[in-house]
Amino acid sequence: MLIVGAGHAAGEMATALRMNGYKGPITLIGEEPHLPYQRPPLSKAFLSGDITHERLYVKGPAVYTNAAIDFIPNSRVTAIDKAAKTVTLEDGRTLSYSKLVLATGGRPRQLSLGDERVNKAPNLHYLRTIGHVDNMREQFKPGNKLVIIGGGYIGLEVAAVARKKGIDVTVLEAMDRVLQRVTAPEVSAFYQQVHGEAGVNILVNTALTGFEFDAEGKVTTVLTANGHKIPADVIIVGIGLIPNVELAEQAGLALENGIAVDEYGQTSDPDILAIGDCSSHPNAYAGRRLRLESVPSALEQARSAAALLVGQKKPYNAVPWFWSDQYDLKLQMVGLNQGYDTVALRGSPANRNFLAFYLKDGVVLAVDSISRPQEFMVAKKLVAERVKADPMVLVDESQPLKALVPAAPAPAAS
Ligand code: FAD
């Protein structure tokens, strides 16, 4: 069993295979120097310096050793030969497989401003790996001026950590509000206000047009279409992810906004599976193919694929969910809100904890929970069960949400 990539999905796949009783050799090949680690803290507790590298690892080295899982770090797989059932590593080595799992994740979308100095500037950073954070650490210090390009989750999480450290922060967002792609205007307005109160300068409707550089190639100033000239010591770009599908593409596997797999993680080749951020799967809840970028889906897809490889069929059919931590606030989101016609707020943004229900024709499509983790658990059920709910009931805090969850069918009499 060869697993290409050693991220969250790959690590879970390897250990789940052993838990399921798989006895053959398992090898994880990762281009980073690290065992599988958690990326969410990279824009949260690891960036702030509250936790060290060791705390990022999903499992300690002994777990892999004891489970006889071989790990080849610092090695990029450059090609797959489907007919010979081999992969080639960057250093020329060839490894054979009986089953191959692609867990190659994605890489940050880069700025494309037609100026080759941009992505070489030593103070312009992307954020996906431990290495990226280590590189920016020196510049991420009190008193420095940080400009964040992109008002999505990662940009806003970085802004929150930076403000707590006493860094001067400006966020550039090209759309008319932050988190525009994923939340309702009410939730965006709440986050804009929270960040504004913390001293973050958020500029919406503001497209980046370029930079000014010093003689060493460092960015000194950020330029916008509205004519802003923003002085900067450090720039962090969070404008999305490109799935790493090139290996699969070169091997002729079917692609569809990611490596196309079925509900078990099977690609168009019977001996190759794909899991995590690089894959797109038919999602029963959404009724269409989805490529998700979240830890819960990476883990669950890995478990489903690991089951398939020991002859069990456990389709991945979870309802997508995600979380984001900013300041003292825990944002949890479940479902997909596309096409909603009504937003109902339970609780008040002024109290810094509330729920936003997204409904279409009365059906709860999705819920955002801001620091209401217990009600979020109930909200997950409402979304999964596609409950039809009266918005007046949803907003009425005297009525428990639990009452809206359909009762489980009684067990059949024997
Ligand atoms: P990855 O974790 O990207 O792992 C893929 C690995 O494969 C990488 O190490 C890559 O280098 C390696 N690789 C790629 N190609 C090759 C090759 N050819 N040869 C060898 N190795 C290769 N999700 C949440 O649910 N909640 C959050 O709050 C959250 N916050 C995040 C914050 C940040 C800053 C980031 C970057 C991500 C965050 N995510 C969050 C997303 C989450 O981390 C990803 O969904 C998850 O890591 C996906 O796991 P994966 O294994 O599919 O891919």
Coordinates of C-alpha atoms and ligand atoms in Angstrom, one line a residue:
M1 CA 0.0 0.0 0.0
L2 CA 1.6 3.3 -1.1
I3 CA 0.1 6.5 0.2
V4 CA 1.3 9.7 -1.7
G5 CA 1.2 12.7 0.6
A6 CA 1.6 12.6 4.4
G7 CA -1.0 15.1 5.5
H8 CA -4.1 14.7 7.6
A9 CA -5.9 12.4 5.2
A10 CA -2.9 10.2 4.6
G11 CA -2.0 9.7 8.2
E12 CA -5.6 8.7 9.0
M13 CA -5.7 6.3 6.1
A14 CA -2.5 4.6 7.2
T15 CA -3.5 4.1 10.8
A16 CA -7.1 3.2 9.9
L17 CA -5.9 0.5 7.6
R18 CA -4.0 -1.1 10.5
M19 CA -7.0 -0.7 12.8
N20 CA -9.0 -2.5 10.2
G21 CA -6.6 -5.4 10.3
Y22 CA -4.7 -4.7 7.0
K23 CA -1.5 -6.9 7.3
G24 CA 0.5 -5.8 4.2
P25 CA 3.2 -3.2 4.0
I26 CA 2.2 0.4 4.2
T27 CA 4.4 3.3 3.1
L28 CA 3.6 7.0 3.4
I29 CA 5.6 9.3 1.1
G30 CA 5.6 13.0 1.9
E31 CA 7.4 15.9 0.3
E32 CA 7.5 17.8 3.6
P33 CA 9.9 16.8 6.3
H34 CA 7.1 16.1 8.8
L35 CA 4.9 13.3 9.9
P36 CA 1.2 14.1 9.3
Y37 CA 0.3 17.2 11.2
Q38 CA -2.7 19.4 11.8
R39 CA -2.8 22.5 9.6
P40 CA -5.7 24.4 11.4
P41 CA -3.3 25.6 14.2
L42 CA -1.0 27.1 11.5
S43 CA -3.3 30.2 11.4
K44 CA -4.2 30.0 15.1
A45 CA -2.2 28.7 18.1
F46 CA 0.9 27.7 16.2
L47 CA 1.2 31.1 14.5
S48 CA 0.6 32.9 17.8
G49 CA 3.4 30.8 19.3
D50 CA 1.1 29.2 21.9
I51 CA 2.0 25.7 20.8
T52 CA 5.1 24.1 19.4
H53 CA 5.8 21.8 16.4
E54 CA 5.4 18.7 18.6
R55 CA 1.8 19.6 19.4
L56 CA 0.9 19.8 15.7
Y57 CA 1.5 16.2 15.0
V58 CA -1.6 14.2 14.6
K59 CA 0.1 11.1 16.2
G60 CA 3.6 10.7 17.6
P61 CA 6.3 8.8 15.7
A62 CA 5.9 5.7 17.9
V63 CA 2.4 5.2 16.6
Y64 CA 3.7 4.7 13.0
T65 CA 6.7 2.6 14.1
N66 CA 4.5 0.3 16.2
A67 CA 2.0 0.0 13.4
A68 CA 4.8 -0.9 11.0
I69 CA 4.0 2.1 8.8
D70 CA 7.1 3.2 6.8
F71 CA 7.5 7.0 6.3
I72 CA 9.6 8.5 3.5
P73 CA 9.9 12.2 4.2
N74 CA 11.3 15.0 1.9
S75 CA 10.3 12.9 -1.2
R76 CA 8.1 14.1 -4.0
V77 CA 6.4 11.6 -6.2
T78 CA 6.8 12.8 -9.7
A79 CA 5.0 10.1 -11.8
I80 CA 2.7 7.2 -11.7
D81 CA 3.0 4.3 -14.1
K82 CA -0.5 2.7 -13.9
A83 CA 0.4 -0.3 -16.2
A84 CA 3.6 -1.2 -14.2
K85 CA 1.9 -0.2 -10.9
T86 CA 4.9 1.9 -9.9
V87 CA 5.6 5.5 -8.8
T88 CA 8.7 7.4 -9.4
L89 CA 10.2 9.7 -6.7
E90 CA 12.1 12.9 -7.4
D91 CA 15.4 11.3 -6.7
G92 CA 14.8 8.7 -9.4
R93 CA 13.7 5.8 -7.1
T94 CA 10.9 3.6 -8.2
L95 CA 8.4 2.0 -5.8
S96 CA 5.8 -0.6 -6.7
Y97 CA 2.3 -0.8 -5.3
S98 CA -0.7 -3.1 -5.3
K99 CA -2.9 -0.2 -4.2
L100 CA -2.0 3.5 -4.4
V101 CA -3.7 6.2 -2.4
L102 CA -3.4 9.9 -3.6
A103 CA -3.6 12.2 -0.6
T104 CA -1.8 15.1 -2.1
G105 CA -3.9 18.0 -0.7
G106 CA -3.4 21.4 -2.3
R107 CA -1.2 24.4 -2.5
P108 CA -2.0 28.0 -1.9
R109 CA -3.2 29.9 -5.0
Q110 CA -0.5 32.4 -5.9
L111 CA -0.9 36.0 -6.8
S112 CA -0.6 36.5 -10.6
L113 CA 0.1 40.1 -11.2
G114 CA 2.5 39.6 -14.0
D115 CA 5.5 40.8 -11.9
E116 CA 8.0 38.1 -11.2
R117 CA 9.3 40.0 -8.1
V118 CA 6.0 39.3 -6.3
N119 CA 6.4 35.7 -5.4
K120 CA 10.1 36.1 -4.7
A121 CA 9.8 38.9 -2.2
P122 CA 11.2 37.7 1.2
N123 CA 8.4 39.3 3.2
L124 CA 5.4 38.0 1.1
H125 CA 4.1 34.7 2.4
Y126 CA 1.5 32.1 1.8
L127 CA 0.2 29.9 4.5
R128 CA -0.1 26.1 4.1
T129 CA 2.8 24.5 5.9
I130 CA 4.9 24.6 9.0
G131 CA 7.7 25.8 6.8
H132 CA 5.6 28.8 5.7
V133 CA 5.0 29.8 9.3
D134 CA 8.6 29.3 10.3
N135 CA 9.6 31.6 7.4
M136 CA 7.2 34.4 8.4
R137 CA 7.9 34.1 12.2
E138 CA 10.7 36.7 12.3
Q139 CA 8.5 39.3 10.6
F140 CA 5.3 38.5 12.5
K141 CA 6.2 40.7 15.4
P142 CA 4.7 43.5 17.5
G143 CA 4.9 46.9 15.8
N144 CA 5.3 45.6 12.3
K145 CA 2.7 46.5 9.6
L146 CA 1.0 43.4 8.2
V147 CA -1.2 43.5 5.1
I148 CA -3.3 40.5 4.5
I149 CA -4.6 39.8 1.0
G150 CA -8.0 38.1 1.2
G151 CA -10.7 38.3 3.8
G152 CA -11.5 34.6 4.0
Y153 CA -11.1 32.2 7.0
I154 CA -7.3 32.1 6.9
G155 CA -6.9 35.8 6.4
L156 CA -9.2 36.6 9.3
E157 CA -7.7 34.0 11.6
V158 CA -4.2 35.5 10.9
A159 CA -5.6 39.0 11.5
A160 CA -6.9 37.9 14.9
V161 CA -3.6 36.4 16.0
A162 CA -1.7 39.4 14.7
R163 CA -3.8 41.9 16.6
K164 CA -3.3 40.0 19.8
K165 CA 0.4 40.2 19.2
G166 CA 0.3 44.0 18.7
I167 CA 0.8 43.9 15.0
D168 CA -0.7 46.6 12.8
V169 CA -3.2 44.8 10.4
T170 CA -4.9 45.8 7.2
V171 CA -7.0 43.3 5.3
L172 CA -7.7 43.8 1.6
E173 CA -10.9 42.1 0.3
A174 CA -11.9 42.5 -3.3
M175 CA -15.5 41.6 -2.7
D176 CA -18.0 43.8 -0.8
R177 CA -17.7 41.9 2.4
V178 CA -15.4 39.4 4.2
L179 CA -16.3 35.7 4.1
Q180 CA -18.5 36.6 1.2
R181 CA -18.2 33.1 -0.4
V182 CA -19.4 31.2 2.6
T183 CA -21.7 33.3 4.9
A184 CA -24.7 35.6 4.9
P185 CA -24.2 39.4 5.0
E186 CA -25.3 39.4 8.6
V187 CA -22.4 37.1 9.6
S188 CA -19.9 39.0 7.5
A189 CA -21.0 42.2 9.1
F190 CA -20.6 40.7 12.5
Y191 CA -17.0 39.6 11.8
Q192 CA -16.1 42.9 10.2
Q193 CA -17.3 44.7 13.3
V194 CA -15.4 42.3 15.7
H195 CA -12.2 42.8 13.7
G196 CA -12.8 46.6 13.5
E197 CA -13.2 46.7 17.2
A198 CA -9.9 44.8 17.6
G199 CA -8.2 47.4 15.5
V200 CA -8.0 45.6 12.1
N201 CA -8.4 47.9 9.2
I202 CA -10.6 46.0 6.7
L203 CA -10.8 47.4 3.2
V204 CA -13.6 45.8 1.2
N205 CA -14.3 46.4 -2.5
T206 CA -10.5 46.8 -2.7
A207 CA -8.6 44.9 -5.3
L208 CA -4.8 44.5 -5.1
T209 CA -3.1 46.0 -8.1
G210 CA 0.6 45.7 -7.2
F211 CA 3.5 46.4 -4.9
E212 CA 6.4 48.7 -4.5
F213 CA 9.8 47.0 -3.7
D214 CA 13.0 48.1 -2.1
A215 CA 16.4 47.4 -3.7
E216 CA 16.6 44.0 -2.0
G217 CA 13.3 42.9 -3.5
K218 CA 11.3 43.3 -0.3
V219 CA 7.7 44.7 -0.6
T220 CA 7.5 48.1 1.0
T221 CA 4.1 49.3 -0.2
V222 CA 0.8 47.6 -1.2
L223 CA -1.1 49.3 -4.1
T224 CA -4.8 49.0 -4.7
A225 CA -7.2 49.8 -7.5
N226 CA -8.8 52.5 -5.2
G227 CA -5.5 54.3 -5.1
H228 CA -4.4 53.2 -1.6
K229 CA -0.7 53.0 -1.0
I230 CA -0.4 50.9 2.2
P231 CA 3.1 50.7 3.8
A232 CA 3.9 47.0 4.7
D233 CA 6.6 45.1 6.6
V234 CA 5.0 41.8 5.9
I235 CA 2.3 40.5 3.5
I236 CA 0.3 37.3 4.0
V237 CA -1.8 36.1 1.1
G238 CA -4.9 33.9 1.6
I239 CA -6.7 33.7 -1.7
G240 CA -7.6 30.1 -1.9
L241 CA -6.3 26.6 -2.7
I242 CA -5.3 24.8 -5.9
P243 CA -5.8 21.0 -5.5
N244 CA -2.6 19.0 -6.3
V245 CA -4.0 16.9 -9.2
E246 CA -1.1 16.9 -11.6
L247 CA 0.1 13.4 -10.7
A248 CA -3.4 12.0 -11.3
E249 CA -3.8 14.1 -14.5
Q250 CA -0.5 12.8 -15.9
A251 CA -1.6 9.2 -15.1
G252 CA -4.8 9.8 -17.1
L253 CA -7.2 9.6 -14.1
A254 CA -10.6 11.3 -14.4
L255 CA -10.6 14.8 -12.9
E256 CA -13.6 16.9 -12.0
N257 CA -12.6 19.9 -9.9
G258 CA -10.2 17.5 -8.2
I259 CA -9.4 13.9 -8.6
A260 CA -12.8 12.3 -9.3
V261 CA -13.7 9.5 -6.9
D262 CA -16.8 7.6 -6.0
E263 CA -18.3 7.5 -2.5
Y264 CA -15.6 5.0 -1.4
G265 CA -12.6 7.1 -2.6
Q266 CA -12.1 5.0 -5.8
T267 CA -10.7 6.8 -8.8
S268 CA -11.2 5.8 -12.4
D269 CA -8.4 3.3 -12.0
P270 CA -9.4 0.3 -9.8
D271 CA -6.1 0.2 -8.0
I272 CA -5.8 3.9 -7.2
L273 CA -7.8 5.8 -4.6
A274 CA -7.8 9.5 -3.7
I275 CA -8.9 11.2 -0.5
G276 CA -8.9 14.7 1.2
D277 CA -8.6 18.1 -0.3
C278 CA -7.3 16.8 -3.7
S279 CA -10.4 14.7 -4.4
S280 CA -14.0 15.4 -5.5
H281 CA -16.7 13.0 -4.5
P282 CA -20.4 12.6 -5.3
N283 CA -22.0 14.1 -2.2
A284 CA -25.4 12.6 -1.3
Y285 CA -26.4 15.6 0.8
A286 CA -25.5 18.2 -1.8
G287 CA -26.8 16.1 -4.7
R288 CA -23.7 16.9 -6.7
R289 CA -20.0 16.4 -6.8
L290 CA -18.0 18.3 -4.1
R291 CA -14.4 18.9 -3.4
L292 CA -14.1 19.9 0.3
E293 CA -11.2 21.5 2.1
S294 CA -11.7 20.5 5.7
V295 CA -10.3 18.3 8.3
P296 CA -13.5 16.4 9.1
S297 CA -14.0 15.4 5.5
A298 CA -10.3 14.5 5.0
L299 CA -10.6 12.1 8.1
E300 CA -13.9 10.6 7.1
Q301 CA -12.9 10.1 3.5
A302 CA -9.7 8.3 4.7
R303 CA -11.8 6.0 7.0
S304 CA -14.1 5.2 4.2
A305 CA -11.3 4.4 1.7
A306 CA -9.4 2.4 4.4
A307 CA -12.6 0.3 4.9
L308 CA -12.9 -0.4 1.2
L309 CA -9.3 -1.7 1.0
V310 CA -10.1 -4.4 3.6
G311 CA -13.3 -5.3 1.8
Q312 CA -15.8 -3.3 3.8
K313 CA -18.2 -0.8 2.1
K314 CA -18.6 2.4 4.2
P315 CA -19.6 5.2 1.8
Y316 CA -18.5 8.7 2.7
N317 CA -21.8 10.6 2.8
A318 CA -21.3 13.1 5.6
V319 CA -22.8 16.5 5.6
P320 CA -20.0 19.0 5.2
W321 CA -18.9 21.0 8.2
F322 CA -16.1 23.3 9.2
W323 CA -14.9 25.5 12.0
S324 CA -12.8 28.7 12.3
D325 CA -11.4 30.3 15.5
Q326 CA -11.0 34.1 15.7
Y327 CA -10.3 35.9 19.0
D328 CA -12.6 34.2 21.6
L329 CA -15.1 33.3 18.9
K330 CA -15.7 29.7 17.6
L331 CA -17.4 29.7 14.3
Q332 CA -18.9 26.3 13.3
M333 CA -20.7 25.8 10.0
V334 CA -22.7 22.9 8.7
G335 CA -24.3 22.3 5.3
L336 CA -24.1 24.4 2.2
N337 CA -26.0 27.6 2.0
Q338 CA -26.1 28.0 -1.7
G339 CA -29.6 29.0 -2.9
Y340 CA -31.0 30.1 0.5
D341 CA -34.0 32.4 0.4
T342 CA -34.2 33.3 4.2
V343 CA -31.7 33.8 7.0
A344 CA -33.0 33.6 10.6
L345 CA -30.8 34.7 13.5
R346 CA -31.2 33.0 16.8
G347 CA -29.6 35.2 19.5
S348 CA -27.9 38.5 18.9
P349 CA -24.6 39.3 17.3
A350 CA -24.3 42.1 19.9
N351 CA -23.9 39.3 22.6
R352 CA -21.2 37.6 20.5
N353 CA -23.0 34.3 20.3
F354 CA -25.8 33.5 17.9
L355 CA -26.8 31.1 15.2
A356 CA -27.6 31.9 11.5
F357 CA -30.0 29.5 9.9
Y358 CA -30.1 29.4 6.1
L359 CA -33.5 28.2 4.7
K360 CA -34.9 27.4 1.3
D361 CA -38.6 27.0 1.0
G362 CA -38.6 26.5 4.8
V363 CA -36.0 23.7 4.8
V364 CA -32.8 24.2 6.9
L365 CA -30.0 24.1 4.3
A366 CA -27.1 25.2 6.5
V367 CA -26.3 26.8 9.9
D368 CA -23.5 29.0 11.1
S369 CA -23.0 28.9 14.9
I370 CA -21.0 31.6 16.6
S371 CA -19.9 30.3 20.0
R372 CA -22.9 28.1 20.6
P373 CA -21.3 24.7 20.4
Q374 CA -24.2 22.8 22.1
E375 CA -26.9 24.2 19.8
F376 CA -24.5 23.5 16.9
M377 CA -24.7 19.8 17.6
V378 CA -28.5 20.0 17.3
A379 CA -28.2 22.2 14.2
K380 CA -26.1 19.5 12.5
K381 CA -29.1 17.1 12.9
L382 CA -31.5 19.7 11.5
V383 CA -29.4 20.1 8.4
A384 CA -28.7 16.4 8.0
E385 CA -32.4 15.6 8.3
R386 CA -33.4 18.5 6.0
V387 CA -35.9 19.6 8.6
K388 CA -38.6 22.1 7.6
A389 CA -38.8 24.8 10.2
D390 CA -40.7 28.0 10.8
P391 CA -38.1 30.8 11.0
M392 CA -40.2 32.3 13.8
V393 CA -39.6 29.2 15.9
L394 CA -35.9 29.1 15.1
V395 CA -35.4 32.6 16.3
D396 CA -37.5 32.1 19.5
E397 CA -34.9 31.2 22.2
S398 CA -37.7 30.1 24.5
Q399 CA -38.3 27.1 22.2
P400 CA -35.5 24.5 22.4
L401 CA -34.0 23.6 19.1
K402 CA -34.0 19.9 20.1
A403 CA -37.8 19.8 19.8
L404 CA -37.4 20.3 16.0
V405 CA -35.2 17.2 15.5
P406 CA -37.4 14.4 14.2
A407 CA -37.7 11.4 16.6
A408 CA -35.7 8.4 15.5
P409 CA -38.0 5.6 14.2
A410 CA -38.9 3.1 16.9
P411 CA -37.0 -0.2 16.6
A412 CA -39.1 -2.9 14.8
A413 CA -40.8 -5.3 17.2
S414 CA -39.2 -8.8 17.1
Ligands
FAD1 P1 -2.8 18.2 3.1 O1 -3.0 18.4 4.6 O2 -2.6 19.4 2.2 O3 -1.6 17.2 2.9 C1 -1.2 16.8 1.6 C2 0.3 16.5 1.7 O4 0.7 15.9 0.5 C3 1.2 17.7 1.9 O5 2.1 17.6 2.9 C4 1.9 17.8 0.5 O6 3.2 18.4 0.6 C5 2.0 16.4 0.2 N1 2.2 16.2 -1.3 C6 1.5 16.7 -2.3 N2 2.0 16.3 -3.5 C7 2.9 15.4 -3.2 C8 3.7 14.5 -4.0 N3 3.7 14.5 -5.4 N4 4.6 13.7 -3.4 C9 4.7 13.7 -2.0 N5 4.0 14.4 -1.2 C10 3.1 15.3 -1.8 N6 -9.8 22.8 8.1 C11 -10.8 22.7 9.1 O7 -11.6 21.8 9.0 N7 -10.8 23.7 10.0 C12 -9.9 24.7 10.1 O8 -10.0 25.5 11.0 C13 -8.9 24.8 9.2 N8 -8.0 25.7 9.2 C14 -6.9 25.7 8.3 C15 -6.0 26.7 8.5 C16 -4.9 26.7 7.6 C17 -3.8 27.7 7.7 C18 -4.8 25.7 6.5 C19 -3.7 25.7 5.6 C20 -5.8 24.8 6.4 C21 -6.9 24.7 7.3 N9 -7.9 23.8 7.2 C22 -8.9 23.8 8.2 C23 -7.9 22.8 6.1 C24 -7.3 21.5 6.5 O9 -6.1 21.7 7.1 C25 -7.2 20.6 5.2 O10 -8.5 20.4 4.8 C26 -6.5 19.3 5.5 O11 -5.2 19.5 5.8 C27 -6.6 18.4 4.2 O12 -5.8 17.3 4.4 P2 -5.1 16.5 3.2 O13 -4.4 15.4 3.8 O14 -6.2 16.3 2.2 O15 -4.1 17.5 2.5

